[in-house]
């Protein structure tokens, strides 16, 4: 539980200081069903803002947690590469994980948070031949908020912050299931505000079929 509390604490510090950033998730799937997932924050002024809070306890705990997560993933079966940076002075805030198969990524992610990987668990990402699914994370975000009685008074900030998922696949897209999606030949971009996920409980489920 403490692992998720530190993340929330750090994010609330961010919300209190700025609303000018977006949270990006980039998923790249290759023809052999391997892939990469990258999470990053995009903000031209985030370096100075992060430097301001680098001595904050929530930041320090989050930095420790990210270090632990990166190390755990790097030593997990089927994870081929882990890159990350959480530097307040360089303005970098990202993590990229490459995997041989999506089941290895799911197993490693669950393992870090102390759960045994079971077949009936919701899989964060599923990559099959000519099909990719990414789970709906909104129920888990709302469950966490309710369980920890978190009621942030930052609605104006949360309405400005976007969560943007970009999914790149190796073939021409034939079908997309999901809300708020824009589709190009081999790419789907799904966009929500943090407000719509936490308060309006919008589904972030995404399913893409391709040739």
Short mmCIF file of the C-alpha atoms (twelve columns), coordinates in Angstrom:
data_MODEL
# 
_entry.id   MODEL 
# 
loop_
_atom_site.group_PDB 
_atom_site.id 
_atom_site.type_symbol 
_atom_site.label_atom_id 
_atom_site.label_alt_id 
_atom_site.label_comp_id 
_atom_site.label_asym_id 
_atom_site.label_seq_id 
_atom_site.Cartn_x 
_atom_site.Cartn_y 
_atom_site.Cartn_z 
_atom_site.pdbx_PDB_model_num 
ATOM 1   C CA . UNK A 1   0.000   0.000   0.000   1 
ATOM 2   C CA . UNK A 2   2.820   2.411   0.811   1 
ATOM 3   C CA . UNK A 3   4.081   2.151   -2.778  1 
ATOM 4   C CA . UNK A 4   0.844   3.643   -4.081  1 
ATOM 5   C CA . UNK A 5   0.580   6.220   -1.297  1 
ATOM 6   C CA . UNK A 6   3.950   7.713   -2.198  1 
ATOM 7   C CA . UNK A 7   2.918   8.067   -5.831  1 
ATOM 8   C CA . UNK A 8   -0.315  9.815   -4.854  1 
ATOM 9   C CA . UNK A 9   1.500   12.140  -2.465  1 
ATOM 10  C CA . UNK A 10  3.976   13.151  -5.120  1 
ATOM 11  C CA . UNK A 11  1.251   13.730  -7.706  1 
ATOM 12  C CA . UNK A 12  -0.724  15.959  -5.338  1 
ATOM 13  C CA . UNK A 13  2.415   18.063  -4.842  1 
ATOM 14  C CA . UNK A 14  2.622   18.419  -8.615  1 
ATOM 15  C CA . UNK A 15  -1.052  19.378  -8.862  1 
ATOM 16  C CA . UNK A 16  -0.592  22.101  -6.241  1 
ATOM 17  C CA . UNK A 17  2.266   23.710  -8.147  1 
ATOM 18  C CA . UNK A 18  1.277   23.569  -11.786 1 
ATOM 19  C CA . UNK A 19  -1.428  22.519  -14.203 1 
ATOM 20  C CA . UNK A 20  0.711   22.825  -17.319 1 
ATOM 21  C CA . UNK A 21  1.714   19.240  -17.922 1 
ATOM 22  C CA . UNK A 22  0.365   16.140  -19.614 1 
ATOM 23  C CA . UNK A 23  0.883   12.492  -18.718 1 
ATOM 24  C CA . UNK A 24  1.823   10.338  -21.706 1 
ATOM 25  C CA . UNK A 25  1.771   6.604   -22.207 1 
ATOM 26  C CA . UNK A 26  3.353   5.317   -25.411 1 
ATOM 27  C CA . UNK A 27  2.866   1.651   -26.287 1 
ATOM 28  C CA . UNK A 28  4.788   0.216   -29.232 1 
ATOM 29  C CA . UNK A 29  4.023   -3.287  -30.504 1 
ATOM 30  C CA . UNK A 30  6.322   -5.102  -32.937 1 
ATOM 31  C CA . UNK A 31  5.492   -7.785  -35.499 1 
ATOM 32  C CA . UNK A 32  6.992   -10.530 -33.282 1 
ATOM 33  C CA . UNK A 33  4.611   -9.456  -30.447 1 
ATOM 34  C CA . UNK A 34  7.375   -7.926  -28.372 1 
ATOM 35  C CA . UNK A 35  6.925   -4.320  -27.357 1 
ATOM 36  C CA . UNK A 36  7.687   -1.284  -25.235 1 
ATOM 37  C CA . UNK A 37  5.715   0.802   -22.785 1 
ATOM 38  C CA . UNK A 38  6.897   4.298   -21.949 1 
ATOM 39  C CA . UNK A 39  5.382   6.657   -19.376 1 
ATOM 40  C CA . UNK A 40  6.491   10.265  -19.314 1 
ATOM 41  C CA . UNK A 41  5.451   13.746  -18.306 1 
ATOM 42  C CA . UNK A 42  5.580   16.489  -20.905 1 
ATOM 43  C CA . UNK A 43  6.120   20.019  -19.621 1 
ATOM 44  C CA . UNK A 44  8.656   22.570  -20.776 1 
ATOM 45  C CA . UNK A 45  8.906   24.096  -17.297 1 
ATOM 46  C CA . UNK A 46  8.809   20.933  -15.236 1 
ATOM 47  C CA . UNK A 47  12.542  20.993  -14.510 1 
ATOM 48  C CA . UNK A 48  12.353  24.111  -12.378 1 
ATOM 49  C CA . UNK A 49  9.148   22.968  -10.724 1 
ATOM 50  C CA . UNK A 50  10.621  19.580  -9.801  1 
ATOM 51  C CA . UNK A 51  13.772  21.247  -8.511  1 
ATOM 52  C CA . UNK A 52  11.589  23.274  -6.142  1 
ATOM 53  C CA . UNK A 53  10.157  20.121  -4.569  1 
ATOM 54  C CA . UNK A 54  13.242  17.878  -4.705  1 
ATOM 55  C CA . UNK A 55  13.533  18.080  -0.911  1 
ATOM 56  C CA . UNK A 56  9.869   17.199  -0.418  1 
ATOM 57  C CA . UNK A 57  9.294   13.909  1.468   1 
ATOM 58  C CA . UNK A 58  6.759   12.662  -1.080  1 
ATOM 59  C CA . UNK A 59  9.252   13.284  -3.875  1 
ATOM 60  C CA . UNK A 60  12.028  11.428  -2.030  1 
ATOM 61  C CA . UNK A 61  9.796   8.436   -1.312  1 
ATOM 62  C CA . UNK A 62  8.547   8.362   -4.894  1 
ATOM 63  C CA . UNK A 63  12.110  8.495   -6.208  1 
ATOM 64  C CA . UNK A 64  12.992  5.522   -3.996  1 
ATOM 65  C CA . UNK A 65  9.946   3.619   -5.218  1 
ATOM 66  C CA . UNK A 66  10.772  4.286   -8.879  1 
ATOM 67  C CA . UNK A 67  14.335  3.067   -8.294  1 
ATOM 68  C CA . UNK A 68  12.961  -0.123  -6.738  1 
ATOM 69  C CA . UNK A 69  10.453  -0.647  -9.546  1 
ATOM 70  C CA . UNK A 70  13.082  -0.186  -12.252 1 
ATOM 71  C CA . UNK A 71  15.438  -2.612  -10.536 1 
ATOM 72  C CA . UNK A 72  12.683  -5.200  -10.067 1 
ATOM 73  C CA . UNK A 73  11.570  -5.000  -13.687 1 
ATOM 74  C CA . UNK A 74  15.133  -5.119  -15.005 1 
ATOM 75  C CA . UNK A 75  15.684  -8.462  -13.235 1 
ATOM 76  C CA . UNK A 76  12.338  -9.991  -14.228 1 
ATOM 77  C CA . UNK A 77  11.955  -12.734 -16.810 1 
ATOM 78  C CA . UNK A 78  11.074  -11.522 -20.288 1 
ATOM 79  C CA . UNK A 79  11.924  -7.863  -19.610 1 
ATOM 80  C CA . UNK A 80  14.651  -6.936  -22.064 1 
ATOM 81  C CA . UNK A 81  15.339  -3.305  -21.199 1 
ATOM 82  C CA . UNK A 82  14.471  -0.682  -18.584 1 
ATOM 83  C CA . UNK A 83  15.307  3.005   -18.905 1 
ATOM 84  C CA . UNK A 84  14.152  5.758   -16.568 1 
ATOM 85  C CA . UNK A 85  14.982  9.161   -15.166 1 
ATOM 86  C CA . UNK A 86  13.427  11.232  -12.406 1 
ATOM 87  C CA . UNK A 87  15.701  14.237  -12.416 1 
ATOM 88  C CA . UNK A 88  14.398  17.531  -10.984 1 
ATOM 89  C CA . UNK A 89  17.201  19.539  -12.546 1 
ATOM 90  C CA . UNK A 90  17.144  18.048  -16.049 1 
ATOM 91  C CA . UNK A 91  13.366  18.122  -16.243 1 
ATOM 92  C CA . UNK A 92  13.174  14.435  -17.186 1 
ATOM 93  C CA . UNK A 93  10.409  12.281  -15.818 1 
ATOM 94  C CA . UNK A 94  9.985   9.005   -17.688 1 
ATOM 95  C CA . UNK A 95  10.231  5.224   -17.598 1 
ATOM 96  C CA . UNK A 96  10.497  2.895   -20.589 1 
ATOM 97  C CA . UNK A 97  10.151  -0.893  -20.331 1 
ATOM 98  C CA . UNK A 98  10.735  -3.315  -23.226 1 
ATOM 99  C CA . UNK A 99  9.340   -6.847  -23.067 1 
ATOM 100 C CA . UNK A 100 9.506   -10.082 -25.070 1 
ATOM 101 C CA . UNK A 101 5.819   -10.851 -24.527 1 
ATOM 102 C CA . UNK A 102 3.043   -8.925  -22.800 1 
ATOM 103 C CA . UNK A 103 2.543   -11.740 -20.257 1 
ATOM 104 C CA . UNK A 104 6.056   -11.101 -18.920 1 
ATOM 105 C CA . UNK A 105 5.304   -7.414  -18.420 1 
ATOM 106 C CA . UNK A 106 2.028   -8.182  -16.635 1 
ATOM 107 C CA . UNK A 107 3.667   -10.763 -14.387 1 
ATOM 108 C CA . UNK A 108 6.524   -8.419  -13.465 1 
ATOM 109 C CA . UNK A 109 4.175   -5.496  -12.759 1 
ATOM 110 C CA . UNK A 110 1.934   -7.567  -10.491 1 
ATOM 111 C CA . UNK A 111 4.952   -9.099  -8.814  1 
ATOM 112 C CA . UNK A 112 6.383   -5.730  -7.819  1 
ATOM 113 C CA . UNK A 113 3.167   -4.792  -6.048  1 
ATOM 114 C CA . UNK A 114 3.137   -8.109  -4.206  1 
ATOM 115 C CA . UNK A 115 0.542   -10.054 -6.178  1 
ATOM 116 C CA . UNK A 116 0.911   -13.531 -7.609  1 
ATOM 117 C CA . UNK A 117 0.147   -13.539 -11.315 1 
ATOM 118 C CA . UNK A 118 -3.064  -15.490 -11.915 1 
ATOM 119 C CA . UNK A 119 -4.797  -16.163 -15.201 1 
ATOM 120 C CA . UNK A 120 -8.023  -14.453 -14.072 1 
ATOM 121 C CA . UNK A 121 -6.269  -11.185 -13.161 1 
ATOM 122 C CA . UNK A 122 -6.972  -8.242  -15.381 1 
ATOM 123 C CA . UNK A 123 -3.993  -7.922  -17.672 1 
ATOM 124 C CA . UNK A 124 -2.641  -4.406  -18.094 1 
ATOM 125 C CA . UNK A 125 -1.772  -5.128  -21.709 1 
ATOM 126 C CA . UNK A 126 -2.434  -8.125  -23.933 1 
ATOM 127 C CA . UNK A 127 -0.610  -8.512  -27.234 1 
ATOM 128 C CA . UNK A 128 -1.782  -11.235 -29.601 1 
ATOM 129 C CA . UNK A 129 -1.350  -11.718 -33.325 1 
ATOM 130 C CA . UNK A 130 -3.017  -8.743  -35.004 1 
ATOM 131 C CA . UNK A 131 -4.681  -7.583  -31.766 1 
ATOM 132 C CA . UNK A 132 -3.732  -5.446  -28.745 1 
ATOM 133 C CA . UNK A 133 -5.778  -4.684  -25.621 1 
ATOM 134 C CA . UNK A 134 -5.018  -2.225  -22.831 1 
ATOM 135 C CA . UNK A 135 -7.145  -2.498  -19.691 1 
ATOM 136 C CA . UNK A 136 -9.438  0.158   -18.259 1 
ATOM 137 C CA . UNK A 137 -7.550  1.711   -15.335 1 
ATOM 138 C CA . UNK A 138 -10.345 4.058   -14.204 1 
ATOM 139 C CA . UNK A 139 -11.943 1.638   -11.673 1 
ATOM 140 C CA . UNK A 140 -8.584  1.116   -9.971  1 
ATOM 141 C CA . UNK A 141 -7.895  4.857   -9.785  1 
ATOM 142 C CA . UNK A 142 -11.347 5.473   -8.302  1 
ATOM 143 C CA . UNK A 143 -11.039 2.550   -5.893  1 
ATOM 144 C CA . UNK A 144 -7.728  3.922   -4.643  1 
ATOM 145 C CA . UNK A 145 -9.192  7.397   -4.163  1 
ATOM 146 C CA . UNK A 146 -12.169 6.040   -2.209  1 
ATOM 147 C CA . UNK A 147 -10.166 3.579   -0.104  1 
ATOM 148 C CA . UNK A 148 -7.750  6.279   1.009   1 
ATOM 149 C CA . UNK A 149 -10.433 8.982   1.410   1 
ATOM 150 C CA . UNK A 150 -8.603  11.288  -0.986  1 
ATOM 151 C CA . UNK A 151 -10.703 14.295  -1.985  1 
ATOM 152 C CA . UNK A 152 -8.273  16.751  -3.601  1 
ATOM 153 C CA . UNK A 153 -9.465  20.323  -4.010  1 
ATOM 154 C CA . UNK A 154 -7.647  20.626  -7.321  1 
ATOM 155 C CA . UNK A 155 -10.482 20.221  -9.791  1 
ATOM 156 C CA . UNK A 156 -9.341  23.112  -11.963 1 
ATOM 157 C CA . UNK A 157 -5.906  21.494  -12.226 1 
ATOM 158 C CA . UNK A 158 -7.277  18.022  -12.884 1 
ATOM 159 C CA . UNK A 159 -9.433  19.374  -15.695 1 
ATOM 160 C CA . UNK A 160 -6.337  20.766  -17.409 1 
ATOM 161 C CA . UNK A 161 -4.075  17.740  -17.072 1 
ATOM 162 C CA . UNK A 162 -4.428  15.251  -19.919 1 
ATOM 163 C CA . UNK A 163 -3.659  11.547  -19.939 1 
ATOM 164 C CA . UNK A 164 -2.638  10.659  -23.492 1 
ATOM 165 C CA . UNK A 165 -2.101  7.094   -24.689 1 
ATOM 166 C CA . UNK A 166 -0.425  6.470   -28.032 1 
ATOM 167 C CA . UNK A 167 -0.514  2.920   -29.390 1 
ATOM 168 C CA . UNK A 168 1.673   2.077   -32.387 1 
ATOM 169 C CA . UNK A 169 1.153   -1.273  -34.143 1 
ATOM 170 C CA . UNK A 170 3.090   -2.965  -36.990 1 
ATOM 171 C CA . UNK A 171 0.202   -3.165  -39.474 1 
ATOM 172 C CA . UNK A 172 -2.706  -1.167  -40.838 1 
ATOM 173 C CA . UNK A 173 -5.426  -0.687  -38.225 1 
ATOM 174 C CA . UNK A 174 -8.767  -2.265  -39.100 1 
ATOM 175 C CA . UNK A 175 -10.831 -1.752  -35.926 1 
ATOM 176 C CA . UNK A 176 -10.642 0.309   -32.730 1 
ATOM 177 C CA . UNK A 177 -12.729 -0.070  -29.572 1 
ATOM 178 C CA . UNK A 178 -12.438 2.690   -26.990 1 
ATOM 179 C CA . UNK A 179 -13.540 6.207   -26.144 1 
ATOM 180 C CA . UNK A 180 -11.924 9.467   -27.266 1 
ATOM 181 C CA . UNK A 181 -9.726  7.876   -29.930 1 
ATOM 182 C CA . UNK A 182 -8.138  9.304   -33.049 1 
ATOM 183 C CA . UNK A 183 -6.819  6.790   -35.558 1 
ATOM 184 C CA . UNK A 184 -4.098  7.013   -38.166 1 
ATOM 185 C CA . UNK A 185 -2.888  4.187   -40.406 1 
ATOM 186 C CA . UNK A 186 -0.841  2.404   -37.731 1 
ATOM 187 C CA . UNK A 187 -1.427  4.549   -34.665 1 
ATOM 188 C CA . UNK A 188 -4.237  5.258   -32.213 1 
ATOM 189 C CA . UNK A 189 -4.199  8.203   -29.797 1 
ATOM 190 C CA . UNK A 190 -6.612  8.165   -26.835 1 
ATOM 191 C CA . UNK A 191 -6.995  11.302  -24.705 1 
ATOM 192 C CA . UNK A 192 -8.719  11.960  -21.376 1 
ATOM 193 C CA . UNK A 193 -8.455  14.597  -18.682 1 
ATOM 194 C CA . UNK A 194 -7.537  13.398  -15.198 1 
ATOM 195 C CA . UNK A 195 -10.860 14.880  -14.076 1 
ATOM 196 C CA . UNK A 196 -12.845 12.656  -16.470 1 
ATOM 197 C CA . UNK A 197 -11.067 9.541   -15.191 1 
ATOM 198 C CA . UNK A 198 -11.323 10.277  -11.460 1 
ATOM 199 C CA . UNK A 199 -14.702 11.988  -11.281 1 
ATOM 200 C CA . UNK A 200 -16.625 11.018  -14.431 1 
ATOM 201 C CA . UNK A 201 -15.207 7.460   -14.386 1 
ATOM 202 C CA . UNK A 202 -14.542 7.417   -18.114 1 
ATOM 203 C CA . UNK A 203 -13.318 4.051   -19.397 1 
ATOM 204 C CA . UNK A 204 -9.736  4.006   -20.680 1 
ATOM 205 C CA . UNK A 205 -10.208 0.549   -22.223 1 
ATOM 206 C CA . UNK A 206 -8.562  0.269   -25.623 1 
ATOM 207 C CA . UNK A 207 -8.670  -2.580  -28.140 1 
ATOM 208 C CA . UNK A 208 -7.050  -2.413  -31.551 1 
ATOM 209 C CA . UNK A 209 -7.065  -4.903  -34.403 1 
ATOM 210 C CA . UNK A 210 -4.663  -4.569  -37.310 1 
ATOM 211 C CA . UNK A 211 -3.581  -6.396  -40.466 1 
# 
